[in-house]
Tab-separated table of C-alpha atoms in Angstrom:
chain	number	residue	atom	x	y	z
A	1	UNK	CA	23.194	-25.133	36.207
A	2	UNK	CA	27.071	-24.421	36.547
A	3	UNK	CA	26.018	-21.260	37.746
A	4	UNK	CA	23.894	-23.108	40.892
A	5	UNK	CA	26.463	-25.301	41.617
A	6	UNK	CA	29.036	-23.073	42.022
A	7	UNK	CA	26.714	-21.479	44.632
A	8	UNK	CA	26.232	-24.215	46.487
A	9	UNK	CA	29.731	-24.535	46.633
A	10	UNK	CA	30.526	-21.317	47.969
A	11	UNK	CA	27.242	-20.457	50.256
A	12	UNK	CA	23.860	-21.995	50.400
A	13	UNK	CA	22.392	-19.239	52.092
A	14	UNK	CA	22.891	-17.356	48.846
A	15	UNK	CA	21.453	-19.816	46.457
A	16	UNK	CA	17.704	-18.174	46.122
A	17	UNK	CA	19.161	-14.767	45.522
A	18	UNK	CA	21.094	-16.378	42.238
A	19	UNK	CA	17.821	-18.169	41.374
A	20	UNK	CA	15.957	-14.762	41.002
A	21	UNK	CA	18.624	-13.652	38.811
A	22	UNK	CA	19.701	-17.076	36.590
A	23	UNK	CA	15.531	-16.410	36.359
A	24	UNK	CA	15.395	-12.835	35.395
A	25	UNK	CA	18.383	-13.216	33.251
A	26	UNK	CA	16.443	-16.003	30.984
A	27	UNK	CA	13.739	-13.559	30.770
A	28	UNK	CA	15.659	-11.336	28.950
A	29	UNK	CA	17.102	-13.339	26.897
A	30	UNK	CA	13.897	-14.956	25.833
A	31	UNK	CA	12.779	-11.420	25.557
A	32	UNK	CA	15.590	-10.626	23.252
A	33	UNK	CA	14.996	-13.889	20.844
A	34	UNK	CA	11.448	-12.666	20.826
A	35	UNK	CA	12.055	-9.373	19.769
A	36	UNK	CA	14.588	-9.831	17.396
A	37	UNK	CA	12.716	-13.390	15.805
A	38	UNK	CA	9.368	-10.743	15.445
A	39	UNK	CA	11.690	-8.317	13.377
A	40	UNK	CA	12.764	-11.345	11.177
A	41	UNK	CA	9.021	-12.582	10.829
A	42	UNK	CA	7.851	-8.875	10.261
A	43	UNK	CA	10.555	-8.427	7.435
A	44	UNK	CA	9.562	-11.992	6.136
A	45	UNK	CA	6.131	-10.617	5.173
A	46	UNK	CA	7.025	-7.587	3.807
A	47	UNK	CA	9.022	-9.704	1.592
A	48	UNK	CA	6.054	-12.231	0.879
A	49	UNK	CA	3.823	-8.763	0.240
A	50	UNK	CA	6.036	-7.495	-2.087
A	51	UNK	CA	6.261	-10.821	-3.994
A	52	UNK	CA	2.640	-11.220	-4.123
A	53	UNK	CA	2.602	-7.690	-5.534
A	54	UNK	CA	4.634	-8.469	-8.112
A	55	UNK	CA	3.566	-11.900	-9.267
A	56	UNK	CA	2.404	-10.620	-12.418
A	57	UNK	CA	6.508	-9.766	-13.491
A	58	UNK	CA	8.125	-12.549	-11.355
A	59	UNK	CA	5.471	-15.418	-12.000
A	60	UNK	CA	8.315	-18.270	-11.221
A	61	UNK	CA	9.750	-16.149	-8.267
A	62	UNK	CA	7.028	-14.769	-6.577
A	63	UNK	CA	5.750	-18.116	-5.207
A	64	UNK	CA	9.225	-18.821	-4.050
A	65	UNK	CA	9.715	-16.019	-2.048
A	66	UNK	CA	5.904	-16.871	-0.545
A	67	UNK	CA	7.331	-20.295	0.409
A	68	UNK	CA	10.732	-19.427	1.880
A	69	UNK	CA	8.891	-17.024	4.067
A	70	UNK	CA	6.389	-19.336	5.374
A	71	UNK	CA	9.504	-22.110	5.565
A	72	UNK	CA	11.303	-19.856	7.490
A	73	UNK	CA	8.144	-18.554	9.727
A	74	UNK	CA	7.270	-21.909	10.374
A	75	UNK	CA	10.654	-22.446	11.669
A	76	UNK	CA	10.898	-19.313	13.905
A	77	UNK	CA	7.353	-20.619	15.557
A	78	UNK	CA	8.716	-24.245	16.598
A	79	UNK	CA	11.284	-22.683	17.917
A	80	UNK	CA	9.219	-19.979	19.885
A	81	UNK	CA	7.383	-22.987	21.046
A	82	UNK	CA	10.388	-24.649	22.248
A	83	UNK	CA	11.553	-22.021	24.228
A	84	UNK	CA	7.844	-21.460	25.528
A	85	UNK	CA	7.741	-17.862	23.732
A	86	UNK	CA	3.461	-17.372	22.850
A	87	UNK	CA	2.528	-16.121	19.873
A	88	UNK	CA	0.374	-16.990	16.948
A	89	UNK	CA	1.713	-16.849	13.026
A	90	UNK	CA	-0.491	-17.497	9.937
A	91	UNK	CA	1.198	-18.496	7.058
A	92	UNK	CA	1.220	-16.768	3.424
A	93	UNK	CA	-0.700	-17.468	0.742
A	94	UNK	CA	0.990	-17.236	-3.144
A	95	UNK	CA	-1.074	-15.177	-5.346
A	96	UNK	CA	-1.612	-16.940	-8.135
A	97	UNK	CA	-0.420	-15.543	-11.106
A	98	UNK	CA	-3.918	-15.439	-13.155
A	99	UNK	CA	-5.876	-13.957	-10.053
A	100	UNK	CA	-3.223	-11.176	-10.412
A	101	UNK	CA	-3.582	-10.978	-14.117
A	102	UNK	CA	-7.456	-10.558	-13.318
A	103	UNK	CA	-7.168	-7.784	-10.701
A	104	UNK	CA	-4.902	-6.072	-13.145
A	105	UNK	CA	-7.778	-6.282	-15.930
A	106	UNK	CA	-10.250	-5.167	-13.688
A	107	UNK	CA	-8.388	-2.228	-12.508
A	108	UNK	CA	-7.171	-1.171	-15.722
A	109	UNK	CA	-10.874	-1.378	-16.917
A	110	UNK	CA	-12.134	0.815	-14.104
A	111	UNK	CA	-9.684	3.367	-14.725
A	112	UNK	CA	-10.027	3.148	-18.221
A	113	UNK	CA	-14.427	4.125	-17.084
A	114	UNK	CA	-13.333	6.551	-15.004
A	115	UNK	CA	-11.110	8.214	-18.218
A	116	UNK	CA	-13.932	7.850	-20.336
A	117	UNK	CA	-16.479	9.345	-18.135
A	118	UNK	CA	-13.922	12.353	-17.275
A	119	UNK	CA	-12.964	12.671	-21.002
A	120	UNK	CA	-17.408	12.356	-21.363
A	121	UNK	CA	-17.614	15.359	-18.924
A	122	UNK	CA	-14.538	17.790	-20.249
A	123	UNK	CA	-16.313	17.498	-23.879
A	124	UNK	CA	-19.779	18.176	-22.199
A	125	UNK	CA	-18.166	21.376	-20.481
A	126	UNK	CA	-16.392	22.014	-23.726
A	127	UNK	CA	-19.258	21.845	-25.458
A	128	UNK	CA	-21.222	24.137	-23.166
A	129	UNK	CA	-18.554	26.711	-23.562
A	130	UNK	CA	-18.289	26.687	-27.031
A	131	UNK	CA	-22.202	27.392	-27.447
A	132	UNK	CA	-21.772	30.090	-24.661
A	133	UNK	CA	-18.780	31.516	-26.696
A	134	UNK	CA	-20.899	31.298	-30.185
A	135	UNK	CA	-24.001	32.712	-28.826
A	136	UNK	CA	-21.963	35.788	-27.329
A	137	UNK	CA	-20.235	35.993	-30.635
A	138	UNK	CA	-23.013	36.075	-32.641
A	139	UNK	CA	-24.916	38.720	-30.916
A	140	UNK	CA	-21.584	40.942	-31.239
A	141	UNK	CA	-21.653	40.542	-34.876
A	142	UNK	CA	-25.575	41.316	-34.674
A	143	UNK	CA	-24.836	43.898	-33.129
A	144	UNK	CA	-22.072	45.583	-35.117
A	145	UNK	CA	-24.271	44.763	-37.746
A	146	UNK	CA	-27.707	46.744	-36.753
A	147	UNK	CA	-24.698	49.848	-35.985
A	148	UNK	CA	-23.939	49.443	-39.599
A	149	UNK	CA	-26.876	49.288	-41.093
A	150	UNK	CA	-28.114	52.383	-38.533
A	151	UNK	CA	-25.333	54.211	-39.647
A	152	UNK	CA	-25.953	53.380	-43.240
A	153	UNK	CA	-29.416	54.954	-43.028
A	154	UNK	CA	-28.165	58.112	-41.374
A	155	UNK	CA	-25.936	58.547	-43.804
A	156	UNK	CA	-28.400	57.691	-46.860
A	157	UNK	CA	-30.725	60.117	-44.850
A	158	UNK	CA	-28.316	63.159	-44.409
A	159	UNK	CA	-27.607	63.051	-48.231
């Protein structure tokens, strides 16, 4: 407004040019504010995500971080609304400790079952190799015994 008053006093013919310039400057400021606040929202989302992932280790602090993130996000969305900046934002929901514990238990059971299956497969492979090695060893021993018996019989015949 002060800029427009100054332009009216100086030269009424330059009024439209100044209005266009002011409109462009306002749009640039809105875009800058939008970019900065969107980065802030992204950082808040990341913090809330990390807090939800660590709820087992920090059952008290994790919900507080998510709640604070939601509070800041709501304030930023209101600020955007007052400036005429469009944007949709959903609030995060704090992850319950019991849900996180159940998920960790399920993941541990799944990993354990996979480990048991892998151990069983390894055991089966090892057993198969042992049977093969035992068979090969016993056939070698049998061949040696036959050779020795044959050698002993040849010596008996020679005597």
